Short mmCIF file of C-alpha atoms and ligand atoms in Angstrom, two decimals:
data_model
loop_
_atom_site.label_atom_id
_atom_site.label_comp_id
_atom_site.label_asym_id
_atom_site.label_seq_id
_atom_site.Cartn_x
_atom_site.Cartn_y
_atom_site.Cartn_z
CA UNK A 1348 -56.77 -8.45 -4.92
CA UNK A 1349 -53.73 -10.21 -5.98
CA UNK A 1350 -54.61 -13.56 -4.99
CA UNK A 1351 -56.19 -15.96 -6.96
CA UNK A 1352 -54.17 -14.37 -9.92
CA UNK A 1353 -50.97 -14.32 -8.39
CA UNK A 1354 -49.96 -17.45 -6.68
CA UNK A 1355 -46.34 -17.49 -5.23
CA UNK A 1356 -46.33 -21.35 -5.43
CA UNK A 1357 -46.46 -21.59 -9.28
CA UNK A 1358 -43.01 -21.46 -9.49
CA UNK A 1359 -42.15 -23.63 -6.18
CA UNK A 1360 -43.76 -26.68 -8.15
CA UNK A 1361 -40.88 -28.98 -8.63
CA UNK A 1362 -37.06 -28.46 -8.67
CA UNK A 1363 -36.62 -27.75 -12.33
CA UNK A 1364 -38.90 -24.87 -11.68
CA UNK A 1365 -37.35 -23.76 -8.34
CA UNK A 1366 -33.81 -24.06 -10.16
CA UNK A 1367 -34.87 -21.99 -13.03
CA UNK A 1368 -35.93 -19.06 -10.94
CA UNK A 1369 -33.23 -19.21 -8.29
CA UNK A 1370 -31.54 -16.07 -7.64
CA UNK A 1371 -28.31 -17.18 -5.94
CA UNK A 1372 -25.96 -19.99 -6.89
CA UNK A 1373 -22.75 -20.97 -4.80
CA UNK A 1374 -19.74 -22.80 -6.84
CA UNK A 1375 -16.87 -24.04 -6.20
CA UNK A 1376 -14.75 -21.71 -7.60
CA UNK A 1377 -16.05 -19.05 -4.86
CA UNK A 1378 -14.63 -20.81 -2.04
CA UNK A 1379 -11.13 -20.26 -0.41
CA UNK A 1380 -9.60 -22.89 1.73
CA UNK A 1381 -8.29 -21.81 5.09
CA UNK A 1382 -4.97 -23.79 6.11
CA UNK A 1383 -2.54 -23.77 9.02
CA UNK A 1384 0.80 -24.62 8.19
CA UNK A 1385 3.81 -25.29 10.36
CA UNK A 1386 7.59 -26.50 10.17
CA UNK A 1387 8.47 -30.24 10.73
CA UNK A 1388 8.04 -33.36 8.63
CA UNK A 1389 4.66 -35.95 9.27
CA UNK A 1390 2.26 -33.37 10.72
CA UNK A 1391 -1.41 -33.21 10.28
CA UNK A 1392 -2.98 -32.91 13.68
CA UNK A 1393 -6.30 -32.03 14.18
CA UNK A 1394 -7.12 -28.66 16.06
CA UNK A 1395 -9.43 -29.59 18.90
CA UNK A 1396 -11.75 -26.71 18.60
CA UNK A 1397 -12.16 -27.24 14.83
CA UNK A 1398 -12.45 -30.82 14.11
CA UNK A 1399 -11.75 -31.89 10.25
CA UNK A 1400 -9.26 -29.09 10.13
CA UNK A 1401 -5.33 -29.43 10.66
CA UNK A 1402 -1.78 -28.02 11.22
CA UNK A 1403 0.09 -29.29 8.35
CA UNK A 1404 3.69 -29.55 8.01
CA UNK A 1405 4.38 -28.83 3.92
CA UNK A 1406 4.93 -32.58 2.96
CA UNK A 1407 1.46 -33.52 4.02
CA UNK A 1408 0.23 -30.28 3.07
CA UNK A 1409 1.12 -31.42 -0.91
CA UNK A 1410 -1.33 -34.07 -0.43
CA UNK A 1411 -3.93 -31.86 0.99
CA UNK A 1412 -3.43 -29.59 -2.14
CA UNK A 1413 -3.85 -32.48 -4.18
CA UNK A 1414 -7.14 -33.34 -2.80
CA UNK A 1415 -8.42 -29.54 -3.14
CA UNK A 1416 -7.81 -29.44 -6.40
CA UNK A 1417 -9.45 -32.51 -7.33
CA UNK A 1418 -12.17 -31.28 -5.58
CA UNK A 1419 -12.20 -28.01 -7.59
CA UNK A 1420 -11.09 -25.64 -4.90
CA UNK A 1421 -8.55 -23.38 -6.81
CA UNK A 1422 -8.02 -21.23 -3.64
CA UNK A 1423 -6.40 -20.99 -0.24
CA UNK A 1424 -5.50 -18.70 2.27
CA UNK A 1425 -2.21 -19.52 4.54
CA UNK A 1426 -1.79 -19.04 8.54
CA UNK A 1427 1.62 -19.59 9.83
CA UNK A 1428 2.74 -21.27 13.11
CA UNK A 1429 6.34 -20.09 13.36
CA UNK A 1430 9.05 -21.40 15.19
CA UNK A 1431 9.55 -18.82 17.54
CA UNK A 1432 7.96 -15.63 18.64
CA UNK A 1433 9.29 -12.46 19.60
CA UNK A 1434 8.06 -8.90 20.62
CA UNK A 1435 8.55 -7.48 16.97
CA UNK A 1436 7.52 -10.47 15.10
CA UNK A 1437 10.43 -11.14 12.95
CA UNK A 1438 9.46 -14.72 11.76
CA UNK A 1439 6.55 -12.82 10.04
CA UNK A 1440 8.91 -11.03 7.68
CA UNK A 1441 11.72 -13.61 7.59
CA UNK A 1442 12.44 -14.66 3.85
CA UNK A 1443 12.74 -18.32 5.33
CA UNK A 1444 9.86 -18.18 7.51
CA UNK A 1445 6.85 -20.74 7.51
CA UNK A 1446 4.80 -18.89 4.92
CA UNK A 1447 7.60 -18.06 2.70
CA UNK A 1448 8.98 -21.37 2.60
CA UNK A 1449 5.45 -22.91 2.27
CA UNK A 1450 4.20 -20.65 -0.73
CA UNK A 1451 7.67 -21.68 -2.27
CA UNK A 1452 7.00 -25.47 -2.08
CA UNK A 1453 3.32 -25.42 -3.19
CA UNK A 1454 4.40 -23.17 -6.55
CA UNK A 1455 7.10 -25.57 -7.23
CA UNK A 1456 4.21 -28.46 -7.17
CA UNK A 1457 1.21 -26.44 -7.80
CA UNK A 1458 1.90 -23.21 -9.69
CA UNK A 1459 -1.96 -23.05 -10.75
CA UNK A 1460 -3.07 -22.84 -7.25
CA UNK A 1461 -4.35 -19.14 -5.96
CA UNK A 1462 -2.33 -18.82 -2.52
CA UNK A 1463 -3.37 -16.13 -0.70
CA UNK A 1464 -1.38 -15.07 2.53
CA UNK A 1465 -2.68 -13.47 6.05
CA UNK A 1466 -0.65 -10.56 6.39
CA UNK A 1467 -0.78 -9.99 10.44
CA UNK A 1468 1.93 -10.26 13.11
CA UNK A 1469 -0.16 -11.93 15.64
CA UNK A 1470 0.62 -15.43 15.14
CA UNK A 1471 4.28 -14.30 15.18
CA UNK A 1472 4.52 -12.04 18.45
CA UNK A 1473 5.20 -12.82 22.00
CA UNK A 1474 2.60 -10.54 23.00
CA UNK A 1475 -0.34 -12.10 20.58
CA UNK A 1476 -1.16 -8.40 19.28
CA UNK A 1477 -1.39 -7.24 15.59
CA UNK A 1478 1.22 -4.31 16.32
CA UNK A 1479 3.99 -3.28 17.73
CA UNK A 1480 3.77 -2.39 21.44
CA UNK A 1481 4.81 0.47 23.64
CA UNK A 1482 4.23 0.86 27.06
CA UNK A 1483 0.92 -0.99 26.68
CA UNK A 1484 -0.09 0.89 23.77
CA UNK A 1485 -0.45 -1.22 20.21
CA UNK A 1486 1.18 1.42 17.85
CA UNK A 1487 0.15 2.21 14.39
CA UNK A 1488 2.46 3.55 12.22
CA UNK A 1489 5.59 1.82 13.54
CA UNK A 1490 3.75 -1.49 12.64
CA UNK A 1491 3.33 -0.35 8.77
CA UNK A 1492 6.87 -1.03 8.11
CA UNK A 1493 6.75 -4.41 9.31
CA UNK A 1494 3.26 -5.48 7.36
CA UNK A 1495 4.89 -3.97 4.21
CA UNK A 1496 7.97 -6.14 4.71
CA UNK A 1497 5.92 -8.95 5.71
CA UNK A 1498 3.70 -8.87 2.48
CA UNK A 1499 6.53 -8.20 0.01
CA UNK A 1500 8.28 -11.61 1.23
CA UNK A 1501 5.24 -12.91 0.67
CA UNK A 1502 5.00 -11.50 -2.60
CA UNK A 1503 8.80 -12.54 -3.39
CA UNK A 1504 7.94 -16.26 -2.33
CA UNK A 1505 5.22 -16.43 -4.87
CA UNK A 1506 2.04 -15.37 -3.46
CA UNK A 1507 -0.69 -14.57 -5.69
CA UNK A 1508 -2.75 -12.58 -3.59
CA UNK A 1509 -1.94 -10.83 0.06
CA UNK A 1510 -4.60 -10.23 2.55
CA UNK A 1511 -3.96 -7.86 5.50
CA UNK A 1512 -5.79 -9.05 8.66
CA UNK A 1513 -4.05 -6.55 11.21
CA UNK A 1514 -6.36 -3.41 10.99
CA UNK A 1515 -3.85 -0.80 11.50
CA UNK A 1516 -4.87 2.24 9.81
CA UNK A 1517 -2.85 2.95 6.32
CA UNK A 1518 -1.59 -0.71 5.81
CA UNK A 1519 -3.40 -1.13 2.68
CA UNK A 1520 -1.47 2.05 1.47
CA UNK A 1521 1.82 0.78 2.92
CA UNK A 1522 1.48 -2.48 1.33
CA UNK A 1523 0.26 -1.34 -2.11
CA UNK A 1524 3.54 1.47 -2.31
CA UNK A 1525 5.98 -1.35 -1.19
CA UNK A 1526 4.89 -4.05 -3.39
CA UNK A 1527 4.70 -1.98 -6.53
CA UNK A 1528 8.22 -0.51 -5.63
CA UNK A 1529 9.83 -4.14 -5.92
CA UNK A 1530 8.02 -4.45 -9.03
CA UNK A 1531 4.74 -6.62 -7.66
CA UNK A 1532 2.41 -4.36 -8.84
CA UNK A 1533 0.09 -6.98 -10.33
CA UNK A 1534 -0.43 -8.62 -6.86
CA UNK A 1535 -3.80 -7.95 -5.47
CA UNK A 1536 -4.26 -6.67 -1.96
CA UNK A 1537 -7.62 -8.59 -0.29
CA UNK A 1538 -7.94 -6.24 2.46
CA UNK A 1539 -9.72 -7.54 5.91
CA UNK A 1540 -11.39 -4.16 5.75
CA UNK A 1541 -14.39 -4.52 8.18
CA UNK A 1542 -12.97 -6.98 10.81
CA UNK A 1543 -14.89 -6.59 13.87
CA UNK A 1544 -13.61 -7.20 17.53
CA UNK A 1545 -15.79 -10.76 17.29
CA UNK A 1546 -15.80 -13.76 19.75
CA UNK A 1547 -16.47 -15.75 16.91
CA UNK A 1548 -12.38 -15.90 16.20
CA UNK A 1549 -11.73 -18.17 18.93
CA UNK A 1550 -10.79 -21.56 17.76
CA UNK A 1551 -8.44 -19.59 15.27
CA UNK A 1552 -6.74 -18.59 18.18
CA UNK A 1553 -6.36 -22.06 19.62
CA UNK A 1554 -5.43 -23.16 16.17
CA UNK A 1555 -2.69 -20.44 15.40
CA UNK A 1556 -1.77 -19.95 18.88
CA UNK A 1557 -2.49 -15.94 18.85
CA UNK A 1558 -4.63 -15.08 21.41
CA UNK A 1559 -3.68 -11.87 22.78
CA UNK A 1560 -1.28 -12.12 25.94
CA UNK A 1561 -2.93 -9.08 27.61
CA UNK A 1562 -5.89 -7.02 26.75
CA UNK A 1563 -7.98 -7.30 23.73
CA UNK A 1564 -8.17 -6.59 19.88
CA UNK A 1565 -10.77 -3.66 20.67
CA UNK A 1566 -8.19 -0.77 19.79
CA UNK A 1567 -7.84 -1.84 16.27
CA UNK A 1568 -10.57 -4.42 15.40
CA UNK A 1569 -14.25 -2.90 15.02
CA UNK A 1570 -16.69 -2.19 17.33
CA UNK A 1571 -19.48 -4.81 16.91
CA UNK A 1572 -22.27 -2.02 16.74
CA UNK A 1573 -21.17 -0.34 13.97
CA UNK A 1574 -22.48 -0.57 10.66
CA UNK A 1575 -21.43 3.08 9.17
CA UNK A 1576 -17.86 2.83 10.44
CA UNK A 1577 -17.29 0.06 8.41
CA UNK A 1578 -18.38 1.66 5.18
CA UNK A 1579 -15.63 4.26 6.47
CA UNK A 1580 -13.13 1.55 6.61
CA UNK A 1581 -13.99 0.00 3.29
CA UNK A 1582 -13.69 3.53 1.95
CA UNK A 1583 -10.32 4.22 3.05
CA UNK A 1584 -8.85 0.61 1.93
CA UNK A 1585 -10.68 1.24 -1.55
CA UNK A 1586 -9.07 4.65 -1.74
CA UNK A 1587 -5.77 2.89 -0.89
CA UNK A 1588 -6.03 0.47 -3.40
CA UNK A 1589 -7.67 -2.53 -2.01
CA UNK A 1590 -8.51 -4.88 -4.93
CA UNK A 1591 -11.14 -6.81 -2.74
CA UNK A 1592 -12.98 -6.00 0.20
CA UNK A 1593 -13.42 -7.95 2.92
CA UNK A 1594 -16.15 -8.22 5.55
CA UNK A 1595 -15.28 -10.49 9.09
CA UNK A 1596 -16.85 -12.69 10.53
CA UNK A 1597 -19.78 -13.35 8.02
CA UNK A 1598 -22.63 -14.55 9.65
CA UNK A 1599 -23.37 -12.02 12.32
CA UNK A 1600 -22.81 -9.24 9.61
CA UNK A 1601 -24.47 -10.19 6.50
CA UNK A 1602 -25.98 -6.80 6.86
CA UNK A 1603 -22.29 -5.16 6.21
CA UNK A 1604 -21.66 -7.49 3.76
CA UNK A 1605 -25.10 -6.20 1.89
CA UNK A 1606 -23.92 -2.93 2.43
CA UNK A 1607 -20.16 -3.17 1.57
CA UNK A 1608 -21.89 -4.81 -2.06
CA UNK A 1609 -24.31 -2.08 -2.38
CA UNK A 1610 -21.95 0.79 -2.04
CA UNK A 1611 -18.84 -0.10 -3.90
CA UNK A 1612 -18.49 -1.67 -7.26
CA UNK A 1613 -15.33 -4.28 -6.19
CA UNK A 1614 -15.30 -7.90 -5.28
CA UNK A 1615 -16.58 -8.37 -1.81
CA UNK A 1616 -15.20 -11.59 0.36
CA UNK A 1617 -16.67 -12.61 3.43
CA UNK A 1618 -14.97 -14.77 6.01
CA UNK A 1619 -16.90 -17.87 7.60
CA UNK A 1620 -14.96 -17.69 10.94
CA UNK A 1621 -13.37 -20.57 13.27
CA UNK A 1622 -16.26 -19.94 15.61
CA UNK A 1623 -19.03 -20.02 13.37
CA UNK A 1624 -17.55 -23.27 11.89
CA UNK A 1625 -17.16 -24.76 15.27
CA UNK A 1626 -20.93 -24.12 16.13
CA UNK A 1627 -22.22 -26.39 13.08
CA UNK A 1628 -19.87 -29.06 13.96
CA UNK A 1629 -20.44 -29.41 17.77
CA UNK A 1630 -24.04 -29.24 17.22
CA UNK A 1631 -23.93 -31.74 14.41
CA UNK A 1632 -22.12 -34.33 16.50
CA UNK A 1633 -24.99 -33.94 19.28
CA UNK A 1634 -26.94 -34.73 15.98
CA UNK A 1635 -29.10 -31.51 16.95
CA UNK A 1636 -28.94 -30.20 13.16
CA UNK A 1637 -28.38 -31.82 9.93
CA UNK A 1638 -24.67 -30.60 9.21
CA UNK A 1639 -24.89 -31.06 5.16
CA UNK A 1640 -28.12 -28.86 4.55
CA UNK A 1641 -26.99 -26.51 7.20
CA UNK A 1642 -23.65 -26.00 5.81
CA UNK A 1643 -25.14 -25.25 2.19
CA UNK A 1644 -27.60 -22.59 3.98
CA UNK A 1645 -25.07 -20.77 5.74
CA UNK A 1646 -22.77 -20.31 2.39
CA UNK A 1647 -25.82 -19.41 0.29
CA UNK A 1648 -27.21 -16.87 2.71
CA UNK A 1649 -23.48 -15.23 2.76
CA UNK A 1650 -23.58 -15.15 -0.95
CA UNK A 1651 -27.37 -14.01 -1.33
CA UNK A 1652 -25.87 -11.00 1.14
CA UNK A 1653 -23.67 -10.13 -1.65
CA UNK A 1654 -20.86 -11.89 -0.94
CA UNK A 1655 -18.72 -12.98 -4.06
CA UNK A 1656 -16.24 -15.38 -2.30
CA UNK A 1657 -16.36 -16.98 0.61
CA UNK A 1658 -13.35 -17.69 3.13
CA UNK A 1659 -14.75 -21.05 4.52
CA UNK A 1660 -13.37 -24.13 6.88
CA UNK A 1661 -16.64 -25.67 5.15
CA UNK A 1662 -14.91 -25.29 1.88
CA UNK A 1663 -14.37 -29.41 1.18
CA UNK A 1664 -17.75 -30.34 2.50
CA UNK A 1665 -19.34 -27.99 0.32
CA UNK A 1666 -17.22 -28.89 -2.85
CA UNK A 1667 -18.33 -32.54 -2.39
CA UNK A 1668 -21.68 -31.45 -1.97
CA UNK A 1669 -21.69 -29.15 -5.23
CA UNK A 1670 -20.18 -31.86 -7.46
CA UNK A 1671 -23.32 -34.27 -6.21
CA UNK A 1672 -25.82 -31.60 -7.44
C1 PBG B 2780 -5.16 -12.53 12.49
C2 PBG B 2780 -6.43 -13.22 11.88
C3 PBG B 2780 -7.39 -13.77 12.70
C4 PBG B 2780 -8.18 -14.37 11.95
C5 PBG B 2780 -7.94 -14.33 10.75
N1 PBG B 2780 -6.58 -13.52 10.53
C6 PBG B 2780 -7.78 -14.07 13.92
C7 PBG B 2780 -7.68 -12.74 14.89
O1 PBG B 2780 -7.99 -11.42 14.52
O2 PBG B 2780 -7.57 -12.78 16.15
C8 PBG B 2780 -9.54 -15.28 12.16
C9 PBG B 2780 -9.89 -16.26 11.43
C10 PBG B 2780 -10.97 -17.09 12.28
O3 PBG B 2780 -11.53 -16.88 13.02
O4 PBG B 2780 -11.10 -18.38 11.56
N2 PBG B 2780 -4.05 -13.05 11.90
#
């Protein structure tokens, strides 16, 4: 009989011992903060469904970045709100577009900050889909050139990492090839490899004004029910040259994070998405949960599942808590 020789509580006696045997840790370097940027001046407008997150014009963004760096947050991912939208998302690959201009501004002031860019045309198309459209169909191969162009303009502006989130087949390869062709063979690709057609993106679509105007994203984003398919998606991105593999969303897909980490020897990112954030904030506002404890539990669980890094709207509050520990 194991008991009384074995007593699990021996190693739980006090915080020093618990800390000694702790298997998973979260540190601020592992956090990536998503930021929405818009043209204009003096803009810092709160996103209704994501309290505590804002759309920034570049001038006020600089103050925000200063604060992030002070907190030890070294990485951000940028999402752009363009001045105009059209059927082919031209602003997405305009060298003077919102993301391209923002990267230049950031890099001029804060060259040390890791700037990741989301590569997807849905924020830039008037129909809100991630691909070109013909007769109501979302085209795959025809979209690849646009994505490659978009990624190239980001790299030319100074992006450190590009992150395709469109879920078109073959986009990682197309982007890799284009970047290499233009001398950017050192720019890593963080692929949104296993991205599900999730209801958890709702608040983001308000923030980026990117909800599809017709239909849904189920012909390109993954079926919620599938796990093996996620591994196939990841394998294809790996073969096409992805450097970092992403699972998105995080919380309902911890099993996928775990499986990807077990199967592939690559860094794994998890996106703790907008809806996951908004649920916590809404419940905390009602005093139904303890926000700080819950945020740390969520982030730690994502790490325990196998994620090496986490994209999260909680990054700032987590950084403050981590600094206190
Ligand atoms: C697509 C993109 C989306 C998110 C990140 N990149 C939206 C979508 O696929 O509809 C969602 C992120 C979040 O919900 O926090 N450009």
